Each structure stands twice: as structure tokens, then as C-alpha cells.
XYZ file of C-alpha atoms in Angstrom:
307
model
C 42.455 2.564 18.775
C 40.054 5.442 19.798
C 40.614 7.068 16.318
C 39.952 4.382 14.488
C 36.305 3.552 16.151
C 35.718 7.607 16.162
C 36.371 7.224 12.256
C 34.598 4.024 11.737
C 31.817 5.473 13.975
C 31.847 8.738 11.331
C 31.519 6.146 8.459
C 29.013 4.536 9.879
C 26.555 7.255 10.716
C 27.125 9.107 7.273
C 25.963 6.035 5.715
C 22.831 5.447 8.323
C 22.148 9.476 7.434
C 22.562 8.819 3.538
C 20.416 5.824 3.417
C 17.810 7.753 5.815
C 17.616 10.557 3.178
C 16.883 8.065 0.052
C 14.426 6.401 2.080
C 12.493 8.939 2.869
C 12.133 10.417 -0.700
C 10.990 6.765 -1.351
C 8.509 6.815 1.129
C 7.951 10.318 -0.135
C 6.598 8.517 -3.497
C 5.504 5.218 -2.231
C 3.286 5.987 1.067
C -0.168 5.593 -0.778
C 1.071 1.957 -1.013
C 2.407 1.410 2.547
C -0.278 3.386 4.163
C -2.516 1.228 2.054
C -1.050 -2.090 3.084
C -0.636 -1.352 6.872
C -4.483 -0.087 6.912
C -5.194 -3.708 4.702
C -3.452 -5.263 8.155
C -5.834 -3.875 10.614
C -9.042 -4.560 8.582
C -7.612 -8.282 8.484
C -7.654 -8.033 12.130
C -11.113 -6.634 12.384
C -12.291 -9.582 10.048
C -10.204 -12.339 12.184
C -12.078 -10.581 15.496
C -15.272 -10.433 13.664
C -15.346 -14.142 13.264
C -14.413 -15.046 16.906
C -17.941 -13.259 17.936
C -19.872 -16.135 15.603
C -17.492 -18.690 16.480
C -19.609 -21.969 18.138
C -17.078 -24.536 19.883
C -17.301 -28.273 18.665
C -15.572 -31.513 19.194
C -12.363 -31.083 17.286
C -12.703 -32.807 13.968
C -10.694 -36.050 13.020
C -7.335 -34.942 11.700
C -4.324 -36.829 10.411
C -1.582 -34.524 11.700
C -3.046 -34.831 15.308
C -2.371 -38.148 14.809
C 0.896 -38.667 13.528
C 2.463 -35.493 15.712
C 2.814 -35.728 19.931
C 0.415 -33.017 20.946
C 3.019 -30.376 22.998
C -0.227 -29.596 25.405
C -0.992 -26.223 26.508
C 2.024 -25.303 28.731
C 4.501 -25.625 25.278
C 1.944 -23.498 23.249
C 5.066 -21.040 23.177
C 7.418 -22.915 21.164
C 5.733 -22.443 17.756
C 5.208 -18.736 18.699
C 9.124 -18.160 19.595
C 9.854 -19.809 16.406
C 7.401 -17.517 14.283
C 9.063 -14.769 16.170
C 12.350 -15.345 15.015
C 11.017 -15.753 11.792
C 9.110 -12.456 11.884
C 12.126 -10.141 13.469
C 15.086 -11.825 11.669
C 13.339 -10.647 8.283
C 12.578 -7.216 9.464
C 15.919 -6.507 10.390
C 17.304 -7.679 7.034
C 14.988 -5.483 5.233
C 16.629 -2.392 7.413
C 19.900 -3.942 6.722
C 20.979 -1.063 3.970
C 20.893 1.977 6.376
C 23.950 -0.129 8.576
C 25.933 -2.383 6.052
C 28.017 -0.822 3.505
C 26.557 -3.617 0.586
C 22.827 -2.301 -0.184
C 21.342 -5.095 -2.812
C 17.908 -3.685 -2.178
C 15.656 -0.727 -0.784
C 13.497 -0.721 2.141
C 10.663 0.824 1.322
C 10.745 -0.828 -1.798
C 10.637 -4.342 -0.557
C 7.930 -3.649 1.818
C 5.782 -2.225 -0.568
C 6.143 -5.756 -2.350
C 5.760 -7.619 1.122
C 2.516 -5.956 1.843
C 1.004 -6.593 -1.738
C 1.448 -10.037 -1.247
C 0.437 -10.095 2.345
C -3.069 -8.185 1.325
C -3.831 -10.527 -1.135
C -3.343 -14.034 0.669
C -5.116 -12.032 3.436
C -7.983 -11.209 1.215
C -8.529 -14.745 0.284
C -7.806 -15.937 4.238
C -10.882 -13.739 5.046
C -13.220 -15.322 2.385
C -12.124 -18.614 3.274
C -12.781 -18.768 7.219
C -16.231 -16.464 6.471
C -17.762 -19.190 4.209
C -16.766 -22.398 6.748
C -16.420 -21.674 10.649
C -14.461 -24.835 11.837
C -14.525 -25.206 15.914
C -10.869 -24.302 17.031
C -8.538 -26.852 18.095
C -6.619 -24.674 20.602
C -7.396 -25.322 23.728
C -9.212 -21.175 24.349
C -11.392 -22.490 21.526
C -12.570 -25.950 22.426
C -15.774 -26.633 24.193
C -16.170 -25.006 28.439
C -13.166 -22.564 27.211
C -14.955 -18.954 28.285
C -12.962 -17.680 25.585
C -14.004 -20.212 22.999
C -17.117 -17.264 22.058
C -16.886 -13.546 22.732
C -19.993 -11.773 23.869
C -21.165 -9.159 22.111
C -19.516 -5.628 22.341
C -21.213 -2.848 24.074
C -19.785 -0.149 21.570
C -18.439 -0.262 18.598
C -14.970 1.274 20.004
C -14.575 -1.924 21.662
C -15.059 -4.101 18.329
C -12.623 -1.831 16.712
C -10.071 -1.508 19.495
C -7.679 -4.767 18.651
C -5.683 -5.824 21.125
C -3.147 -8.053 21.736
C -4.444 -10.614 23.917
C -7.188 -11.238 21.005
C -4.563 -11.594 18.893
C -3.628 -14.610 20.666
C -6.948 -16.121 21.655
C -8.850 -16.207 18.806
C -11.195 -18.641 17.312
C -12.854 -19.412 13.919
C -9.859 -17.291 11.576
C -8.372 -21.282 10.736
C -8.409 -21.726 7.001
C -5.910 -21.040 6.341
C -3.084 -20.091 8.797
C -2.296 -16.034 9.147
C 1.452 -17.592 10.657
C 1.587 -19.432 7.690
C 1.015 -16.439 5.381
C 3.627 -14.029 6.959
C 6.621 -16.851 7.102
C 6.130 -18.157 3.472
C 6.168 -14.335 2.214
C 9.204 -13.825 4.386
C 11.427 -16.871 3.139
C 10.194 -16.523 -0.551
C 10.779 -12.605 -1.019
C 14.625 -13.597 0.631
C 14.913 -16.783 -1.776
C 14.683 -14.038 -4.493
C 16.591 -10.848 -2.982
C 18.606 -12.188 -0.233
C 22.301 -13.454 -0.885
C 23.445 -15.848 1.204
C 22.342 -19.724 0.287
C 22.666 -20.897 3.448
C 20.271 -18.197 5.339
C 18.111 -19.478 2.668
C 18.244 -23.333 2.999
C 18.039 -22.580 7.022
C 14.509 -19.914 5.924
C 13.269 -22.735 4.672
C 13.635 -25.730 7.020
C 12.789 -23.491 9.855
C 9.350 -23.255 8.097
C 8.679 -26.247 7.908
C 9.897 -27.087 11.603
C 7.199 -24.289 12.244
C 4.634 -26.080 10.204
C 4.621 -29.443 12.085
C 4.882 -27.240 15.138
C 1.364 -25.103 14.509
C -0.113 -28.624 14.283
C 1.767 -30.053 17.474
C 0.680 -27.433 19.424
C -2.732 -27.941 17.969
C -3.526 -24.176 17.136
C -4.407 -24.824 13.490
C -5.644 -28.420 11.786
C -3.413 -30.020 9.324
C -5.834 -28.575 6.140
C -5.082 -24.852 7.378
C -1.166 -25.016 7.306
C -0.999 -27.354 3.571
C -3.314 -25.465 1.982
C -1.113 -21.984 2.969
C 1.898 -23.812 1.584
C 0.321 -24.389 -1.801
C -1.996 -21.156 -1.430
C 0.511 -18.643 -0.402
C 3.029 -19.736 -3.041
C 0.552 -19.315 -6.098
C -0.087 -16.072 -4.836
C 3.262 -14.499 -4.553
C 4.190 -16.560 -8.110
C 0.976 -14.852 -9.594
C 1.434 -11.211 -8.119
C 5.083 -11.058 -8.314
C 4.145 -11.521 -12.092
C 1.911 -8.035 -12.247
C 4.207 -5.793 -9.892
C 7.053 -4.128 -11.487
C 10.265 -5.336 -11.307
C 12.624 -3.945 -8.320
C 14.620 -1.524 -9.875
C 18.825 -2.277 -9.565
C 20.948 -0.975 -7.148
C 24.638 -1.155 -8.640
C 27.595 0.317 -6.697
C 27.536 3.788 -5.532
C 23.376 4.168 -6.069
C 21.611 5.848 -4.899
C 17.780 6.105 -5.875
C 16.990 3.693 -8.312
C 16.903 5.154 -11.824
C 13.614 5.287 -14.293
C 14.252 2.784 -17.258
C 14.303 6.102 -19.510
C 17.253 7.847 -17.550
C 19.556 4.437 -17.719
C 19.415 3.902 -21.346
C 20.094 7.363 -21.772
C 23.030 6.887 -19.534
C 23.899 3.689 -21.498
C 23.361 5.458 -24.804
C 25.928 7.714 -24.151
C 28.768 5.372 -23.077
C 28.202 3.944 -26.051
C 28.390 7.141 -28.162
C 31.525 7.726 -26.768
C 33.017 4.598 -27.013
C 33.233 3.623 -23.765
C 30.830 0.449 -22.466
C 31.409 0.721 -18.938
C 33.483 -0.940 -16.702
C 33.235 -5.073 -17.603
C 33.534 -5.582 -14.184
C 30.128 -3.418 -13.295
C 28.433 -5.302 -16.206
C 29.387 -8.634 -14.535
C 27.696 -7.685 -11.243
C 25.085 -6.144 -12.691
C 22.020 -7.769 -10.958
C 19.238 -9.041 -13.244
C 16.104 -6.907 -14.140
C 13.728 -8.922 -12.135
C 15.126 -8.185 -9.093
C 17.426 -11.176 -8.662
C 21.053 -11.065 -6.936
C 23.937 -13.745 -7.199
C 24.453 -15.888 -4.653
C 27.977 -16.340 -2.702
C 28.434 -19.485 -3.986
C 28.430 -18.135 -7.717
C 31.519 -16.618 -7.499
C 34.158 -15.024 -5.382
C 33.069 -11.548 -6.435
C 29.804 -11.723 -4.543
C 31.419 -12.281 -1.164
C 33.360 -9.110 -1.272
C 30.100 -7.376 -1.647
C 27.791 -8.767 -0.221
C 27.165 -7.483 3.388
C 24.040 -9.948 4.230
């Protein structure tokens, strides 16, 4: 018994330290991209902040989901957060899922170059939209006697650009449309397209919605901030998708993707010699936009897939 977990245990950290190595030559290419995106993150947060100093509380404004949904009142504030927590860390460990299962449909740094393009654009439009309309919050920080409904003005500028996580939490004015909103679409749509299992998928999505009517239950967003991210954040990662090149394949025993120039070389010689491949290999062959088969397509799938 000891063997076999010291040899499983061998297997296991030669593929973490083989994964490790073709991630870092990725990142090695790629970090203009992910530096780029995580910086785009933090000046989102300055902007959010930014808007919380002109932020004036108001009576909240007439809305129909306040109507139609039980308000959960301030002491239940932390269901909708739990949920966009799950949300948030179940994706980010699938992403890392390569460097521990032996199935690798995708690459890390790869995906999360892709996450953060379409995170910095909704985010860019996010920040025009809640600059050109400030709406008095709905939460109860924001509403009028809250202390934390306005911040007073900084007394250096380390303190403006010092973000931390309390203000995270308790702004006011960022509403249209919803930053939670933003970050769970991008999640469930980027595993629609490069996760595997169906079911994971059908649960992404109804737990997204469950989140939706939850934002608006726990009256941290109005009913216009959370439909127009559905509709917004959806064009956006339909539209950019379209411009980004397409997520190069990772068949069996990959291990940095190949240039388009290198595998029709490859394929040019099989064919010189007479020999197409393995029909087997062209059958699981994922498609060239990035899409894998679900487990339900076939029997072949499950024996792959690892997630």
C-alpha cells in the first residue's frame, strides 16, 4: 500500500513539475498581457473608489425587483457574497486544474489571458457607465444617515490609491452595471466553451442566476444594474472572443501548444509518408476555436477527461 501512494505520489509531482515548466515559458511570452490585465483590475478599483468620494445618498428609486423579491435585510447581506465566492474560487481552481489532473484540455496562462481581456473591457464600459449617472445606493452603507454613504476627502494621495478591502465592500455610486455580475458571467461563459462536463455547466449557470435574484434581494444593486450585465457582458465576450486568437489545441502528450506553421508541417509529412495519423487522435482532435466535446458526446471523452 505504501508503494503504491510513494509511486502515485512520484506521478503526481512529475506532472505538477512538468506542467510548472510549460507554464512558465507561457508566462515567459504572455506577461505583457497578464501584467496588463491585473494592472487594468486595480485602476477599475481606483475608478469604483473614485466615485464613492462624489457619491450623494438619495431615497432609493422605485424598482420592480424590490418589489417582487423579499428584501433578506442587512444581517443576510452574506448570502449573495458566499455564493459569488463559490463562484469566484470554484473557477480559479479549474483553471489550475492541468498542473494536478492527468487530462489537460487547456493552459493556464492561456485562459487567463482571455479572462482578463474580457474582464478589461466590460470593466471599461462599467466605468463610463456609473461616471455619466451616479444613482444613490440601495445598500444599506449607501442610503441616507449611513456615515459611509460619502467618503471625505483624502488627506494624501497614498490614501486614495491605497485600496483596501473594507472599501471593497462598502462602496457607493459603482451600480451600473454590477462588477459581481461581470466576473460570474465571464466565469460560466469561458467554461460553457472550454470546460467538459455538461452538468458543471447547467449547475454554472443556474447558480448565476440564483446569484442574480440574490444581488437584488439583498438590495446591493437595482434590478437595471444586474439585466443590463446579463445582456452587456454577453455581447462583450461574443464580440471579443471574435478578435482574440483562437486557443491553440492541446492533443495527448502536448506539451506547448504548436504555431499553425509547425503543425502543418508536421501534418505535411505524415502525409508524405503515407501515414495520416492515428484515426483515433483525429477523432479527439478538439476544434480550432478552442472547443472540447462534452461527456455526453461519446464514451471516449469520459476516459479523458479529468474535469
Amino acid at each position: 500500500m505504501s508503494l503504491y501512494i510513494g509511486r502515485e505520489t512520484s506521478k503526481l509531482w512529475k506532472r505538477i513539475s512538468a506542467e510548472t515548466t510549460t507554464e512558465v515559458n507561457l508566462l515567459a511570452e504572455n506577461w505583457k498581457y497578464v501584467l496588463g490585465g491585473l494592472i487594468c483590475q486595480y485602476m477599475h478599483g481606483l475608478a469604483a473608489r473614485g466615485v464613492h468620494y462624489i457619491h450623494r445618498p438619495g431615497p432609493t428609486l422605485q424598482d420592480t425587483g424590490f418589489l417582487l423579491l423579499p428584501e433578506l435585510g442587512e444581517e443576510r447581506a452574506y448570502v449573495s457574497e458566499t455564493v459569488f465566492t463559490f463562484i469566484f474560487l470554484s473557477f480559479v481552481l479549474w483553471t489550475f486544474h492541468p498542473f494536478i489532473f492527468k487530462t489537460k484540455k487547456i493552459y493556464t496562462v492561456l485562459i487567463w489571458c482571455r479572462v482578463l481581456s474580457f474582464l478589461v473591457a466590460c470593466q471599461f464600459l462599467r466605468v463610463l457607465t456609473f461616471y455619466s449617472t451616479q444613482l444613490p445606493g440601495p445598500n444599506y452603507h449607501c442610503r441616507e444617515g449611513s456615515r459611509l454613504a460619502t467618503l471625505p476627502r483624502p488627506d494624501n494621495p497614498l490614501e486614495f490609491l491605497l485600496i483596501m478591502p473594507r472599501g471593497v465592500l462598502y462602496g457607493c455610486g459603482d451600480l451600473i452595471f454590477s462588477s459581481h455580475m461581470i466576473f460570474s458571467l465571464v466565469f460560466v461563459r469561458t467554461y460553457q466553451k472550454y470546460g467538459t462536463r455538461r452538468f458543471i455547466k447547467q449547475c454554472a449557470w443556474l447558480t448565476v442566476v440564483i446569484q442574480s435574484l440574490l444581488i437584488i434581494a439583498s438590495r446591493k444593486h437595482y434590478t437595471v444594474d444586474v439585466v443590463v450585465a446579463w445582456y452587456t457582458v454577453n455581447l462583450v465576450v461574443f464580440f471579443v472572443d471574435r478578435k482574440l486568437a483562437d486557443m491553440p489545441e492541446r492533443s495527448i502528450g502536448a506539451i506547448l501548444p504548436l504555431s499553425n506553421d509547425v503543425r502543418m508541417k508536421e501534418e505535411n509529412i505524415k502525409l508524405v509518408n503515407g501515414n495520416p495519423g492515428d484515426p483515433v487522435d483525429w477523432r479527439l482532435r478538439n476544434q480550432a476555436n478552442g472547443k472540447v466535446n462534452e461527456d455526453s458526446n461519446g464514451l471516449h471523452v469520459d476516459v479523458l477527461d479529468g474535469v
